[in-house]
C-alpha positions in Angstrom: 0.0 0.0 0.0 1.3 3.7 -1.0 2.1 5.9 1.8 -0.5 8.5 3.0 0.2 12.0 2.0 1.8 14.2 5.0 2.1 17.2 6.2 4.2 19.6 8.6 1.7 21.4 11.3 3.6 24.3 12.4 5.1 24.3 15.9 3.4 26.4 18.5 3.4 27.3 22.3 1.0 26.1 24.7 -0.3 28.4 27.1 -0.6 25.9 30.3 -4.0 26.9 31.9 -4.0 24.7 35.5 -2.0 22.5 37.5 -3.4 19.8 39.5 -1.9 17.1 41.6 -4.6 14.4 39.7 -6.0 14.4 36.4 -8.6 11.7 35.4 -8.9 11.2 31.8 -12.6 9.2 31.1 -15.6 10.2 32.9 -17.7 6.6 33.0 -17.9 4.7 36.3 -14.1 3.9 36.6 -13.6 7.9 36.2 -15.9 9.1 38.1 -15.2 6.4 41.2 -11.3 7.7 40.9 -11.7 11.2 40.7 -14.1 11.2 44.4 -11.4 8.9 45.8 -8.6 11.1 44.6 -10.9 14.4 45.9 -12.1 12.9 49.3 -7.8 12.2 50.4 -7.9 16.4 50.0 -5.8 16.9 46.6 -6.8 19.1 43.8 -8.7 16.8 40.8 -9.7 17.0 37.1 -12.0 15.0 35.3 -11.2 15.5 31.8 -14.2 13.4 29.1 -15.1 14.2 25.5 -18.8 13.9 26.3 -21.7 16.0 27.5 -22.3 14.5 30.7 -20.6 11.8 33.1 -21.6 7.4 33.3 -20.3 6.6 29.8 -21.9 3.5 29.0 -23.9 3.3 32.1 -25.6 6.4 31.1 -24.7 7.7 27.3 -25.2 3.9 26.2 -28.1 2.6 28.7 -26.4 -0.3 30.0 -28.5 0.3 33.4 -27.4 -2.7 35.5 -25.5 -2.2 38.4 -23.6 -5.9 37.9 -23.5 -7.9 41.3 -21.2 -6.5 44.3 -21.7 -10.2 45.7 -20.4 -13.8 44.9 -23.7 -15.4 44.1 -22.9 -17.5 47.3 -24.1 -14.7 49.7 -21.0 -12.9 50.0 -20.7 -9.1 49.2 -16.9 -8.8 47.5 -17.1 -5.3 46.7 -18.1 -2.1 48.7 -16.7 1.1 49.2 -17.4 4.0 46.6 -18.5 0.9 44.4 -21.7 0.3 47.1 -22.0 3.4 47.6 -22.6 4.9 43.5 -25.0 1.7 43.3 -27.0 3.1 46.2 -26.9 6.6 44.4 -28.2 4.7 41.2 -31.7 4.2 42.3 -32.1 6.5 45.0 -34.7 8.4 43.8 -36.7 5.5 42.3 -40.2 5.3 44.0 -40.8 1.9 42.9 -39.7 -1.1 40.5 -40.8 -0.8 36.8 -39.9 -4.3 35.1 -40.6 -3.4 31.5 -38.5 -0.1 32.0 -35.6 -2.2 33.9 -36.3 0.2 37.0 -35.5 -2.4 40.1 -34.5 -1.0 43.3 -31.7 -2.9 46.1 -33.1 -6.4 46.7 -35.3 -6.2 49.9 -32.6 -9.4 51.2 -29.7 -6.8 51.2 -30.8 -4.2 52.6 -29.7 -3.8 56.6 -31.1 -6.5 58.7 -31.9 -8.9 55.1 -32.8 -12.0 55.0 -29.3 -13.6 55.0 -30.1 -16.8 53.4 -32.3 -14.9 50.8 -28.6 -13.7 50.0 -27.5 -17.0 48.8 -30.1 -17.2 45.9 -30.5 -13.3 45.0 -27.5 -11.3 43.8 -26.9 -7.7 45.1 -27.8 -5.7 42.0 -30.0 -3.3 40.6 -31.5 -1.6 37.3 -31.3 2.3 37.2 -32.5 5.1 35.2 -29.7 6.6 33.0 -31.3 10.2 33.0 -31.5 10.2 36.5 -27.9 8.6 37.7 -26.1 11.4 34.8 -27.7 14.3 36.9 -26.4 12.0 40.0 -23.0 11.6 39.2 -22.8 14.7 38.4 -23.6 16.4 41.7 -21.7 13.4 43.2 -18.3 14.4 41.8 -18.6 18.3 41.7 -19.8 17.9 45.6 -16.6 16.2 45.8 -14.9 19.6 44.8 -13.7 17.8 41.8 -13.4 20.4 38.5 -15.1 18.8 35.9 -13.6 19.9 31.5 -16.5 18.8 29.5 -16.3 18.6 26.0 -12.5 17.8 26.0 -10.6 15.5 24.3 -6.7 14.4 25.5 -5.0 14.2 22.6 -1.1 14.6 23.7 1.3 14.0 26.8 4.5 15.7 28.0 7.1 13.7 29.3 9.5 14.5 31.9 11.9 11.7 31.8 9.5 8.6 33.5 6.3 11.0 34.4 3.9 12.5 32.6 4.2 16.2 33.7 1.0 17.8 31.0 -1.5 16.7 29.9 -2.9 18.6 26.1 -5.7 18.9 25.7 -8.5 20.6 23.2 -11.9 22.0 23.3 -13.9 25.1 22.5 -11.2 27.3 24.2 -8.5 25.4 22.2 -5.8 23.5 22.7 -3.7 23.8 25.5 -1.6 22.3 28.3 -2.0 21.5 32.3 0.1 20.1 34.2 -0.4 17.3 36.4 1.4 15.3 39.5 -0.1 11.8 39.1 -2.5 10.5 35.8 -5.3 8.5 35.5 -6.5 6.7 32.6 -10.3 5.9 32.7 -11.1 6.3 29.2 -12.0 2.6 29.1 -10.2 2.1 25.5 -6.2 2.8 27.5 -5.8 6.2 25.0 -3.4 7.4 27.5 -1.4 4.5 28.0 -1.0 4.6 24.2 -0.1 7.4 24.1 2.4 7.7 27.0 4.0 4.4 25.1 3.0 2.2 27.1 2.4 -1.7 25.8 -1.6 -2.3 24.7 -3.5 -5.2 23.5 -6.3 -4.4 20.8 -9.3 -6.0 19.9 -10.9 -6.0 17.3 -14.3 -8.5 18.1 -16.3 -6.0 19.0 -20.1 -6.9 17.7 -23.2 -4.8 17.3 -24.9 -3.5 20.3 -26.6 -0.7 21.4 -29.6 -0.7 24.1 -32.0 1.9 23.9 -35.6 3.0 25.1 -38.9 2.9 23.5 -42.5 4.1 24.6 -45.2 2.3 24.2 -49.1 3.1 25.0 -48.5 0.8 27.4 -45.5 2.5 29.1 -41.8 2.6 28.6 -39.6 -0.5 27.7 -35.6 -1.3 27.7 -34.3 -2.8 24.5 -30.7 -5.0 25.1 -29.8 -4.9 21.6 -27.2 -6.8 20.8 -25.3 -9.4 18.2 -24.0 -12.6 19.8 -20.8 -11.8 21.2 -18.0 -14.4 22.7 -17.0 -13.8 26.0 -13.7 -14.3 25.5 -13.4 -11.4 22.8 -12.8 -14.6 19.9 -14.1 -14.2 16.4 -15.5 -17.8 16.8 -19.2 -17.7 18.9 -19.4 -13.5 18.0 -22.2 -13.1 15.4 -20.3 -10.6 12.9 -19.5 -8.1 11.4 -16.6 -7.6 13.7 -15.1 -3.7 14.7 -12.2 -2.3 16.6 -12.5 0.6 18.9 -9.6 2.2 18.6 -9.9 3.1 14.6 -11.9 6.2 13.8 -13.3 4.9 11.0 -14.5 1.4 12.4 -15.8 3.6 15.5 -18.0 5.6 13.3 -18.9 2.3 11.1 -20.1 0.7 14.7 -22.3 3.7 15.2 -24.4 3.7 11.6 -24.7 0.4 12.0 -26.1 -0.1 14.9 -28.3 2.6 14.9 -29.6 0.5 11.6 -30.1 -2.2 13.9 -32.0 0.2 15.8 -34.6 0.8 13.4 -34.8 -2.2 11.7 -35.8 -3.4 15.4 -38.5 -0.6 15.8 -39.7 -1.3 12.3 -40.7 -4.9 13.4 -42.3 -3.8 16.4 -44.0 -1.3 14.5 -45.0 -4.3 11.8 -46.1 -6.2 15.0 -48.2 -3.8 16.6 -49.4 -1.4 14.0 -52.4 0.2 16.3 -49.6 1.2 19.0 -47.6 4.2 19.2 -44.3 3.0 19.4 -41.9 5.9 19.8 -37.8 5.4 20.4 -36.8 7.7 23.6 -33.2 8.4 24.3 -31.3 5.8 21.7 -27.6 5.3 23.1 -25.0 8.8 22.2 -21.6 6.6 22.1 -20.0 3.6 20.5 -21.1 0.7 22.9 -18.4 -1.5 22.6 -17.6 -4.3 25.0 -13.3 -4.5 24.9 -10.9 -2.3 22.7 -7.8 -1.6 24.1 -6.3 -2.4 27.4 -3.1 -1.7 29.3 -0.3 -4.3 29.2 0.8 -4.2 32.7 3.5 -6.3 34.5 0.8 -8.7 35.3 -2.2 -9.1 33.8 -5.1 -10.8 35.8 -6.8 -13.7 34.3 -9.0 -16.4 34.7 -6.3 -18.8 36.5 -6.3 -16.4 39.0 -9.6 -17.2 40.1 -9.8 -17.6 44.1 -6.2 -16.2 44.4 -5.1 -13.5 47.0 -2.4 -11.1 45.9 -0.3 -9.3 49.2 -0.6 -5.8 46.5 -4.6 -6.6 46.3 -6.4 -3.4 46.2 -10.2 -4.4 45.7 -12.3 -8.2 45.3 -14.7 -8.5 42.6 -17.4 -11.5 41.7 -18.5 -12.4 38.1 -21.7 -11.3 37.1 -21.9 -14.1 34.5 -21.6 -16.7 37.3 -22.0 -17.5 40.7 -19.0 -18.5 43.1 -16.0 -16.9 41.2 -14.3 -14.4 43.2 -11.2 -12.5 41.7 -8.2 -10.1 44.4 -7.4 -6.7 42.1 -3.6 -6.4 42.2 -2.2 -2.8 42.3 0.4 -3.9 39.8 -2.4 -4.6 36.9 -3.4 -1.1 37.6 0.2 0.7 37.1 1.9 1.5 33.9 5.3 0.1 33.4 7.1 2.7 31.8 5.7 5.9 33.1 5.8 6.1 37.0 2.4 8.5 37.7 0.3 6.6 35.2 -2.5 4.2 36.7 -5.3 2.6 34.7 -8.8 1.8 35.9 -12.0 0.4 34.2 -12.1 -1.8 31.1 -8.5 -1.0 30.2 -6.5 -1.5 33.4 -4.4 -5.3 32.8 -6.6 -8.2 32.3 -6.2 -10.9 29.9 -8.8 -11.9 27.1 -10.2 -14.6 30.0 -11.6 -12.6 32.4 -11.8 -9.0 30.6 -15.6 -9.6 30.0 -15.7 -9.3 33.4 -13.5 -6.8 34.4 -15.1 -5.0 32.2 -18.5 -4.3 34.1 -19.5 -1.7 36.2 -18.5 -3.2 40.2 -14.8 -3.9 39.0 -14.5 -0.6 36.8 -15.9 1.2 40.5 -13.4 -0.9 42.3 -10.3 -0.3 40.1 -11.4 3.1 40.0 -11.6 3.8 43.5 -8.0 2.4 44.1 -5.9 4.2 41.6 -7.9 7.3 42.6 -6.9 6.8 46.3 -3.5 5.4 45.1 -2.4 8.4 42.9 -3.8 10.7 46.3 -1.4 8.9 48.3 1.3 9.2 45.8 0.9 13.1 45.5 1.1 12.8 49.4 3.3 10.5 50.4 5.7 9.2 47.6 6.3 12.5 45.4 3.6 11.2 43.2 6.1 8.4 42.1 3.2 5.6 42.0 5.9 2.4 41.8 6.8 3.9 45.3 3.6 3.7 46.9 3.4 2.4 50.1 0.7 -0.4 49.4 0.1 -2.0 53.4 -0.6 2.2 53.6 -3.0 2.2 50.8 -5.0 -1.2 51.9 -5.5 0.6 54.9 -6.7 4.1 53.9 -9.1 1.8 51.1 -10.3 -0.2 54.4 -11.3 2.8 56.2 -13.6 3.6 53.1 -15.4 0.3 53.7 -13.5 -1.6 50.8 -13.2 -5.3 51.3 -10.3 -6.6 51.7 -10.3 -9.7 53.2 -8.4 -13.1 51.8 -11.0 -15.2 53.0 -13.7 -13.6 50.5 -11.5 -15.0 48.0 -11.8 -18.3 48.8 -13.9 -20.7 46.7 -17.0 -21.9 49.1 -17.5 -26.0 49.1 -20.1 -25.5 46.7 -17.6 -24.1 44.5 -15.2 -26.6 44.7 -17.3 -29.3 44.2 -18.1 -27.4 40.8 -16.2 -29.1 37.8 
């Protein structure tokens, strides 16, 4: 293939228009739980996304289940910020709506449950995506977090092993600020590409986009999706196939889908031609499952099911499954090359075999609330060198903020074990 035509952009100075000790680059649920972590230690935070409003896919793409925070076995893994933002999810839901996918905290998990109920009925819930964007929101500016909407990270300075700006551009134009400690959030590891750090890219990624859709009888939830393999393999995934980190397969994803969209509403429409069937907030970004991640010095996987890690940082369950419980290791969370970088969300290190669960909302809260405290620390503690991190210092600060961190939540129950 020829080479593309080039040409030379004309070198320019920067004006640098902030400093802050943490800068979070993505503002879904891994973003949001890491800049409140990074805010509530008492350092100076910004949350830097390219959309309109904070949840990403929870709330731009309508993916409104709050996975489990429990085992299946009757064992909560995961709390902290993680319990508290699914709490904040349905707070101001009156009652369930099933067709909408409204469904409120499970009656046996709330304070003084039914413990045994537990067992059989996992700690989840369904939310509206309207009503957790305006939630976030207050959650993180309460937080005194400063919030850049509209704002795309498109460069880094380097200073020898740290990042030391970040560039940035949006209606004001492109410019520079500087920051102590980095987070990258952005679910598709952008800034650990572009700090030149290793990545693994996908390119699996099927159809899917859920959206809403009033009827006369009410309003309904459509999970619209193509088959999709769990372990991001062409084989089982129902194509055609994209990659998220190409511009143009990204905006192929989005045409597409929204095809499905109405191909969908004009069988509903076939089926029910005396209703009024009206689409109500289809889904604003590409909803893809895995795209790029971070190649850290270890990357978690699915044979380290039931394993505790002395650098663990958070405990998640599998929300496809009951009985698998999986320790977070601060090293899959830290770049390798660049010593203020941490990763959180869909992109920190985990292998093809467990990504599709590391993937979902309780383990992108979890990683997110751990770098967020972790880079805090740093900024504190360890001149913002992140390698350096005390981490006995930081499982204790993340304990005080009701994460669980307990090897014995890791290990398999007898039920498990006796499962082939």
């Amino acid at each position: 293939m020829p080479s593309e035509p080039t040409i030379d952009e004309p070198a320019r100075s920067l004006p640098v228009t902030g400093a802050c000790d943490v800068v979070v680059a993505g503002g879904g649920i891994a973003g949001v739980a890491a800049a409140v972590a990074a805010a509530r230690c008492g350092v100076s935070v910004c949350l830097i996304d390219k959309a309109c409003a904070l949840g990403g896919l929870a709330t731009l793409g309508n993916v409104v289940v709050w996975l489990p925070l429990c085992d299946g076995r009757g064992r909560q893994v995961v709390g902290g910020l993680a319990e508290e933002m699914l709490k904040l999810s349905v707070e101001d839901l009156a009652r369930d709506d099933p067709a909408a996918r409204f469904k409120g905290i499970p009656a046996c998990w709330l304070p003084g449950g039914d413990l045994e109920e537990r067992r059989s009925v996992r700690y989840r819930v369904d939310f509206n995506p309207s009503s957790y964007l305006l939630a976030l929101e207050k959650l993180v500016t309460d937080a005194g977090v400063t919030v850049s909407y509209d704002t795309r990270l498109c460069a880094l300075n380097r200073d020898g092993h740290r990042i030391s700006h970040v560039i940035v551009e949006n209606k004001s134009g492109r410019s520079a600020l500087a920051c102590r400690t980095l987070i990258d959030a952005t679910g598709d590891a952008d800034v650990c590409y572009l700090a030149g750090e290793e990545t693994e890219s996908l390119d699996t990624n099927v159809l899917c986009g859920w959206f809403y859709r009033l009827h006369d009888d009410g309003l309904h939830l459509d999970q619209l999706s193509n088959r999709y393999s769990p372990y991001a393999l062409a084989e089982g995934a129902s194509g055609p196939l994209f990659r998220g980190d190409d511009a143009q397969q990204v905006t192929a994803h989005l045409l597409e889908t929204r095809t499905l969209i109405r191909e969908k509403l004009d069988r509903l429409r076939a089926e029910a031609p005396d209703d009024n069937i009206q689409i109500l907030t289809p889904p604003t970004i590409a909803c893809f499952r895995m795209t790029r991640r971070l190649v850290g010095s270890f990357s978690l996987g699915e044979r380290h099911m039931h394993r505790w890690f002395d650098d663990a940082v958070g405990l998640t369950g599998d929300w496809r499954k009951r009985g698998p419980v999986y320790a977070l290791p601060y090293r899959s969370l830290c770049g390798v090359h660049t010593r203020n970088l941490l990763s959180a969300g869909r992109c920190f290190s985990a292998d093809t075999t467990v990504w599709d669960t590391t993937r979902a909302i309780p383990t992108c809260a979890a990683t997110g609330e751990a770098v967020g405290a972790a880079a805090a620390l740093a900024v504190k503690h360890s001149r913002a060198d992140t390698h350096d991190l005390s981490v006995p210092d930081l499982q204790r600060h993340l304990r005080e903020q009701g994460v669980i961190l307990d090897p014995r939540h890791v290990e398999p129950l007898p039920e498990d074990l006796d499962t082939p």
